[in-house]
CSV table of C-alpha atoms in Angstrom, one decimal:
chain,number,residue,atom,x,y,z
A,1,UNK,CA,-81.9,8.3,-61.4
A,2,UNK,CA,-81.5,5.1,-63.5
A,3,UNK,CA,-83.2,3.6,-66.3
A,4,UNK,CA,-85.5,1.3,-65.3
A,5,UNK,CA,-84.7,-0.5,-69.0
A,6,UNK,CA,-81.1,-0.5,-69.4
A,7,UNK,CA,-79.8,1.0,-66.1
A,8,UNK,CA,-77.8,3.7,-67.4
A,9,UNK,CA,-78.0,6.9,-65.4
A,10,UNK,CA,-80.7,9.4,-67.0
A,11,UNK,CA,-80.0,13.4,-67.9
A,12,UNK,CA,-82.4,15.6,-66.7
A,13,UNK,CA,-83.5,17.6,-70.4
A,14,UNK,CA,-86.6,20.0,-70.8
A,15,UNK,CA,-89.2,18.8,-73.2
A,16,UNK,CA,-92.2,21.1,-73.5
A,17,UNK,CA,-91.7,22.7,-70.8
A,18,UNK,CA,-91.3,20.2,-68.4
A,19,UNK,CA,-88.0,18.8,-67.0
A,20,UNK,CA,-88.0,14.5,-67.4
A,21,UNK,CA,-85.1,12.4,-67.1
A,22,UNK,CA,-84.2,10.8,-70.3
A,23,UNK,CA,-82.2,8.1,-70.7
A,24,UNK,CA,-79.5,8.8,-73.4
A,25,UNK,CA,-79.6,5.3,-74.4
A,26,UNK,CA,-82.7,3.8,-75.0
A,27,UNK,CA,-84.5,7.3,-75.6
A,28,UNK,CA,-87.0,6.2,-72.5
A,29,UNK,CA,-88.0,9.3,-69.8
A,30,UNK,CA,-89.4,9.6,-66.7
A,31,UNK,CA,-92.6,11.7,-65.9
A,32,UNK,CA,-93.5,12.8,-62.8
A,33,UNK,CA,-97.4,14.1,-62.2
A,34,UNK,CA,-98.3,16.7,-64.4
A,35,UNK,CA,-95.7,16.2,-67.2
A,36,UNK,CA,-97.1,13.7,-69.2
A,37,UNK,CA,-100.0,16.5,-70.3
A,38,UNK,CA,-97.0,18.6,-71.2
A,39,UNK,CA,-95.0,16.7,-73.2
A,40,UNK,CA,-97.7,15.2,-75.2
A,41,UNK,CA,-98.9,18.5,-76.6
A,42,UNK,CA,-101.8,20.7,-76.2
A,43,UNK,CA,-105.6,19.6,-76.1
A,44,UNK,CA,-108.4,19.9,-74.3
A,45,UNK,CA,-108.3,17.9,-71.4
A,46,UNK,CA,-106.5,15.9,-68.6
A,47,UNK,CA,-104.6,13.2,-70.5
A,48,UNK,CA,-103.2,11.6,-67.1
A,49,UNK,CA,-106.2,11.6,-65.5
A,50,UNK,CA,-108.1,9.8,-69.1
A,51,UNK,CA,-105.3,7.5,-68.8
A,52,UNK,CA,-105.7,6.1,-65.5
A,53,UNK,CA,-109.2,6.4,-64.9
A,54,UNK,CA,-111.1,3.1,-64.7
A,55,UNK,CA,-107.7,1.4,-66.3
A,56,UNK,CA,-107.6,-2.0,-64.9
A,57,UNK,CA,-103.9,-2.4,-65.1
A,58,UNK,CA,-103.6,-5.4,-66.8
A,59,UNK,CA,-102.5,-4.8,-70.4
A,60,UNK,CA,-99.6,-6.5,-72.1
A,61,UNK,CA,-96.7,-5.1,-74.2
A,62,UNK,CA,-93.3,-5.4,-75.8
A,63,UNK,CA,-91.4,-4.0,-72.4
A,64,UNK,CA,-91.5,-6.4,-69.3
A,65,UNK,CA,-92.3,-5.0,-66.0
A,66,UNK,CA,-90.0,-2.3,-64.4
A,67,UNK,CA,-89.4,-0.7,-60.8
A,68,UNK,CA,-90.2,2.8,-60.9
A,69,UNK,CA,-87.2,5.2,-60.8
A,70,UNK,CA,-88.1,7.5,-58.4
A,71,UNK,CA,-89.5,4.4,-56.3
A,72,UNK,CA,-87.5,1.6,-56.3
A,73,UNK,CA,-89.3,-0.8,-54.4
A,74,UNK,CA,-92.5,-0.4,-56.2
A,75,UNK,CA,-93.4,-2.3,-59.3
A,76,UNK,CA,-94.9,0.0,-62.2
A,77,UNK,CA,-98.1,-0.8,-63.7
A,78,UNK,CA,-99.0,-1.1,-67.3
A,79,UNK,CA,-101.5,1.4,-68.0
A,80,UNK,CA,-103.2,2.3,-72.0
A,81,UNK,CA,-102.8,5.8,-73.1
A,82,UNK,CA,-106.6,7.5,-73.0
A,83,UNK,CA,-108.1,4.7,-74.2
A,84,UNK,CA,-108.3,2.0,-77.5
A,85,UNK,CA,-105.2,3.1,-78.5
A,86,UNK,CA,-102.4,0.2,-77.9
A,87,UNK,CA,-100.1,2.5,-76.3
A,88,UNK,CA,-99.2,1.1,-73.2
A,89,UNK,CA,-97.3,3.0,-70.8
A,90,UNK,CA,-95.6,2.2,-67.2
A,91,UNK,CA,-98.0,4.1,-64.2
A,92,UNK,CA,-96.7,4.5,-60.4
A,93,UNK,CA,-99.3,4.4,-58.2
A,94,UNK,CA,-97.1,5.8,-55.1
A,95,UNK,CA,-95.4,8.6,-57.0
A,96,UNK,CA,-97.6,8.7,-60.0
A,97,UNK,CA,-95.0,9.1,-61.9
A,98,UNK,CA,-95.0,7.4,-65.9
A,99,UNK,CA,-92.5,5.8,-68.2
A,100,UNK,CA,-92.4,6.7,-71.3
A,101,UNK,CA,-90.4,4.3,-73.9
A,102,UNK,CA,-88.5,5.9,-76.4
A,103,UNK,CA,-91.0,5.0,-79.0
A,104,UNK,CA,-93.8,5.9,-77.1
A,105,UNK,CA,-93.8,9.7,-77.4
A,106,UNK,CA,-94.1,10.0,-81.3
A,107,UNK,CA,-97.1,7.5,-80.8
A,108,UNK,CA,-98.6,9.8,-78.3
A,109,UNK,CA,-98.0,12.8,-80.2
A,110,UNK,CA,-99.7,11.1,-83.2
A,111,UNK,CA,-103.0,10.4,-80.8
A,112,UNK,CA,-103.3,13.9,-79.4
A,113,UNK,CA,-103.0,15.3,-83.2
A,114,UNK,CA,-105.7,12.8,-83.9
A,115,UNK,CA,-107.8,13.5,-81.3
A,116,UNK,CA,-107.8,17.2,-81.6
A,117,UNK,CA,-108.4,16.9,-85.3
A,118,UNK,CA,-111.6,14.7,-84.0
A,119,UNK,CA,-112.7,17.1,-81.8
A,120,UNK,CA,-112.6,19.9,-84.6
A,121,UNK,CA,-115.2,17.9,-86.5
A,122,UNK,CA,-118.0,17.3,-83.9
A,123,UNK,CA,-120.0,20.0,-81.7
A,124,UNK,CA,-119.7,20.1,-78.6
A,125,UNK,CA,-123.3,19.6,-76.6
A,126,UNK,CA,-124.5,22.5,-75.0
A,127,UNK,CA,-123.8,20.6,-71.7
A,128,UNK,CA,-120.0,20.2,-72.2
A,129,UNK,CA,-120.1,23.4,-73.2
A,130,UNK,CA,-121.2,25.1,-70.1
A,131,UNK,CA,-119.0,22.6,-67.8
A,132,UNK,CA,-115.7,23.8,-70.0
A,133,UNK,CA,-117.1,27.6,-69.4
A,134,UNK,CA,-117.1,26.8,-65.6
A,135,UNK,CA,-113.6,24.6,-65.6
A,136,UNK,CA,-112.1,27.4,-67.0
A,137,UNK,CA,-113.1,29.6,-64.2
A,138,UNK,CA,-110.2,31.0,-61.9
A,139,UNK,CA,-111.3,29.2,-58.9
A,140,UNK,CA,-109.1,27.8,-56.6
A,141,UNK,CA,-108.3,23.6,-57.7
């Protein structure tokens, strides 16, 4: 696979237990469904899913526009990390797959710790509560 930044070829490394491709240059990696809530660290919660959800797609950053990797002939989408927090990130809608710019994971690190330090100072209503009680139930998903 090749950066969609620089165009070197990426290295496939394990980062929190998932396998990416990183790009040894520009520090960038490629995500594909289900790895962004891996690498970004533990908290309650879908982080993908908070991500895309309701995003209109239309933010702008630093980084121009890039092809997916894993599908060339589709242009990514920018797309704001949960939300309010300026961290724009690349989202395929065909593979669902994200870019992540080197920079990008320390920032997204940093939100998570906040968030979960957020969620430490406020109850829960009883309401989340019980839907987090029946989430966590081992029923098929």
């Amino acid at each position: 696979m090749k950066c969609p930044r620089d165009q070197q070829e990426t290295e496939t490394r394990v980062v929190q237990d998932a396998e990416v491709e990183l790009c040894p240059d520009c520090g960038g990696m490629y995500l594909d469904r289900g790895e962004l809530n891996k690498v970004a660290g533990e908290t309650a919660g879908d982080l993908e899913f908070s991500t895309i959800d309701r995003d209109a797609f239309q933010h702008e950053d630093d980084s121009s526009a890039i092809q997916c990797p894993k599908d060339p002939d589709v242009l990514m989408k920018k797309v704001e990390f949960v939300t309010d927090t300026n961290i724009i990130l690349d989202f395929c809608e065909k593979c669902l797959g994200f870019w992540i710019d080197g920079r990008e994971l320390v920032r997204i690190n940093s939100e998570v710790d906040r968030l979960n330090d957020a969620a430490l100072e406020v109850d829960d209503p009883p309401l989340v509560r019980l839907s987090q009680f029946f989430w966590n139930l081992p029923f098929p998903r």
